[in-house]
CSV table of C-alpha atoms in Angstrom, one decimal:
chain,number,residue,atom,x,y,z
A,745,UNK,CA,0.2,-15.3,10.1
A,746,UNK,CA,-0.2,-13.8,6.6
A,747,UNK,CA,-1.0,-10.1,6.4
A,748,UNK,CA,-4.3,-9.1,4.7
A,749,UNK,CA,-3.8,-7.6,1.2
A,750,UNK,CA,-4.3,-3.8,1.1
A,751,UNK,CA,-7.6,-2.5,0.0
A,752,UNK,CA,-6.8,1.2,0.3
A,753,UNK,CA,-7.2,2.6,-3.2
A,754,UNK,CA,-5.2,5.9,-3.0
A,755,UNK,CA,-1.5,5.6,-2.4
A,756,UNK,CA,-1.1,9.3,-1.7
A,757,UNK,CA,-3.7,8.9,1.1
A,758,UNK,CA,-1.9,5.9,2.4
A,759,UNK,CA,1.2,8.0,2.8
A,760,UNK,CA,-0.7,10.9,4.4
A,761,UNK,CA,-2.3,8.5,6.9
A,762,UNK,CA,1.1,7.0,7.7
A,763,UNK,CA,2.6,10.4,8.4
A,764,UNK,CA,-0.5,11.6,10.3
A,765,UNK,CA,-0.6,8.4,12.5
A,766,UNK,CA,3.1,8.8,13.3
A,767,UNK,CA,2.7,12.4,14.4
A,768,UNK,CA,-0.6,12.2,16.3
A,769,UNK,CA,-0.2,11.1,19.8
A,770,UNK,CA,-2.5,8.1,20.6
A,771,UNK,CA,-3.8,8.1,17.1
A,772,UNK,CA,-7.0,6.1,16.7
A,773,UNK,CA,-8.9,4.7,13.7
A,774,UNK,CA,-11.5,7.4,14.4
A,775,UNK,CA,-8.8,10.1,14.3
A,776,UNK,CA,-7.8,8.8,10.8
A,777,UNK,CA,-11.4,8.8,9.7
A,778,UNK,CA,-11.8,12.4,10.8
A,779,UNK,CA,-8.5,13.4,9.2
A,780,UNK,CA,-9.4,11.9,5.9
A,781,UNK,CA,-13.1,12.5,6.1
A,782,UNK,CA,-13.8,8.8,5.9
A,783,UNK,CA,-16.0,6.3,7.6
A,784,UNK,CA,-14.1,4.4,10.3
A,785,UNK,CA,-14.3,1.3,8.2
A,786,UNK,CA,-12.5,3.0,5.3
A,787,UNK,CA,-9.9,4.4,7.8
A,788,UNK,CA,-9.2,0.8,8.8
A,789,UNK,CA,-8.3,0.0,5.2
A,790,UNK,CA,-5.7,2.7,5.2
A,791,UNK,CA,-4.3,1.7,8.5
A,792,UNK,CA,-4.1,-1.9,7.3
A,793,UNK,CA,-2.2,-0.8,4.2
A,794,UNK,CA,0.3,0.9,6.4
A,795,UNK,CA,0.6,-2.2,8.5
A,796,UNK,CA,0.9,-4.4,5.4
A,797,UNK,CA,3.8,-2.3,4.2
A,798,UNK,CA,5.4,-2.4,7.6
A,799,UNK,CA,5.0,1.4,8.0
A,800,UNK,CA,3.1,1.0,11.3
A,801,UNK,CA,2.8,-1.9,13.7
A,802,UNK,CA,-0.3,-4.1,14.0
A,803,UNK,CA,-1.7,-1.5,16.5
A,804,UNK,CA,-1.2,1.4,14.2
A,805,UNK,CA,1.8,2.7,16.1
A,806,UNK,CA,5.3,3.9,14.9
A,807,UNK,CA,8.0,1.3,14.6
A,808,UNK,CA,11.7,1.1,13.5
A,809,UNK,CA,10.7,1.4,9.8
A,810,UNK,CA,8.5,4.4,10.4
A,811,UNK,CA,11.2,6.1,12.5
A,812,UNK,CA,13.8,5.5,9.8
A,813,UNK,CA,11.6,6.8,7.0
A,814,UNK,CA,10.5,9.9,8.9
A,815,UNK,CA,14.1,10.7,9.8
A,816,UNK,CA,14.3,11.9,6.2
A,817,UNK,CA,11.1,13.9,5.7
A,818,UNK,CA,12.1,15.0,2.2
A,819,UNK,CA,12.2,11.3,1.1
A,820,UNK,CA,9.1,9.9,2.7
A,821,UNK,CA,7.2,9.3,-0.5
A,822,UNK,CA,10.3,7.7,-2.2
A,823,UNK,CA,10.9,5.5,0.9
A,824,UNK,CA,7.3,4.3,0.9
A,825,UNK,CA,7.5,3.6,-2.9
A,826,UNK,CA,10.7,1.6,-2.1
A,827,UNK,CA,8.7,-0.5,0.5
A,828,UNK,CA,6.1,-1.2,-2.1
A,829,UNK,CA,8.3,-2.2,-5.0
A,830,UNK,CA,10.4,-4.4,-2.7
A,831,UNK,CA,7.4,-6.2,-1.3
A,832,UNK,CA,7.4,-9.9,-2.4
A,833,UNK,CA,4.0,-9.6,-4.1
A,834,UNK,CA,3.6,-6.0,-5.1
A,835,UNK,CA,7.2,-5.9,-6.3
A,836,UNK,CA,6.5,-8.7,-8.8
A,837,UNK,CA,3.5,-6.9,-10.1
A,838,UNK,CA,5.5,-3.7,-10.4
A,839,UNK,CA,8.4,-5.4,-12.1
A,840,UNK,CA,6.2,-7.3,-14.5
A,841,UNK,CA,4.5,-4.0,-15.5
A,842,UNK,CA,7.9,-2.4,-16.0
A,843,UNK,CA,9.4,-5.3,-18.1
A,844,UNK,CA,6.4,-6.5,-19.9
A,845,UNK,CA,4.2,-3.4,-20.5
A,846,UNK,CA,2.3,-5.1,-23.4
A,847,UNK,CA,1.1,-8.0,-21.2
A,848,UNK,CA,-2.3,-8.1,-19.5
A,849,UNK,CA,-1.3,-6.7,-16.2
A,850,UNK,CA,-4.6,-7.5,-14.5
A,851,UNK,CA,-4.3,-11.1,-15.5
A,852,UNK,CA,-0.8,-11.3,-14.2
A,853,UNK,CA,-1.7,-9.6,-10.9
A,854,UNK,CA,-4.8,-11.8,-10.3
A,855,UNK,CA,-2.9,-15.0,-11.0
A,856,UNK,CA,-0.2,-14.0,-8.6
A,857,UNK,CA,-2.7,-13.2,-5.9
A,858,UNK,CA,-4.6,-16.5,-6.5
A,859,UNK,CA,-1.3,-18.3,-5.9
A,860,UNK,CA,-0.5,-16.4,-2.7
A,861,UNK,CA,-4.0,-16.0,-1.3
A,862,UNK,CA,-6.0,-19.0,-2.3
A,863,UNK,CA,-8.4,-18.4,0.6
A,864,UNK,CA,-9.7,-15.2,-1.0
A,865,UNK,CA,-12.8,-15.2,-3.2
A,866,UNK,CA,-12.6,-14.3,-6.8
A,867,UNK,CA,-14.3,-10.9,-6.2
A,868,UNK,CA,-11.8,-10.1,-3.4
A,869,UNK,CA,-8.8,-11.1,-5.6
A,870,UNK,CA,-10.0,-8.9,-8.4
A,871,UNK,CA,-10.5,-5.9,-6.1
A,872,UNK,CA,-7.1,-6.3,-4.4
A,873,UNK,CA,-5.4,-6.8,-7.8
A,874,UNK,CA,-7.0,-3.6,-9.0
A,875,UNK,CA,-5.8,-1.7,-5.9
A,876,UNK,CA,-2.2,-3.0,-6.2
A,877,UNK,CA,-2.1,-2.2,-9.9
A,878,UNK,CA,-3.4,1.3,-9.1
A,879,UNK,CA,-0.6,1.8,-6.6
A,880,UNK,CA,2.0,0.7,-9.3
A,881,UNK,CA,0.4,3.1,-11.7
A,882,UNK,CA,0.7,5.9,-9.1
A,883,UNK,CA,4.4,5.2,-8.7
A,884,UNK,CA,5.0,5.0,-12.4
A,885,UNK,CA,3.2,8.4,-12.9
A,886,UNK,CA,4.9,10.1,-10.0
A,887,UNK,CA,7.2,13.0,-11.0
A,888,UNK,CA,9.5,11.8,-8.2
A,889,UNK,CA,10.3,8.7,-10.2
A,890,UNK,CA,12.3,8.6,-13.4
A,891,UNK,CA,12.2,5.3,-15.3
C-alpha cells in the first residue's frame, strides 16, 4: 500500500516530533499535540510525515532507521535531510530544483505528484506539492548544507 504524501508544512517541526516521539515512552498523538501546541488532527500530519520518511513505524514507534539516526545525535537533522532527498518522489523535486532553478518548480512538483498519486484531487496535489517544495527550500536554506 502506498504511503500518504506528507502534509506537515514545517520540516523543523517534523524533526522535533520525530525526536520527541522516539524519546517519550508510549508517545501518543495527543502527546505530540500537547508538545507542539497543535490540535490532534495537526499532530497526525506530523506523525504521518515521520512515517512517510520511515523515521517511525506505522504506529508512531521507533524502528531501525530511527535508532540508527538517533545514534548520532549531532547529525539528526542531516540524516533526516538525507532521507528526504533520497526519497523517490521528494528527491526528484529536490534534484530538479537544484539542477534547473529557473524552471517552474511548482509545475514540476505537481506534475510528478499527479503521475504518482492520480487518486488525489487537484486541490490535494497542489497542497502536497507546496509542502514538499517548502521542505526542499528549508533544506536549501539550512546553514547545515553547503551547495
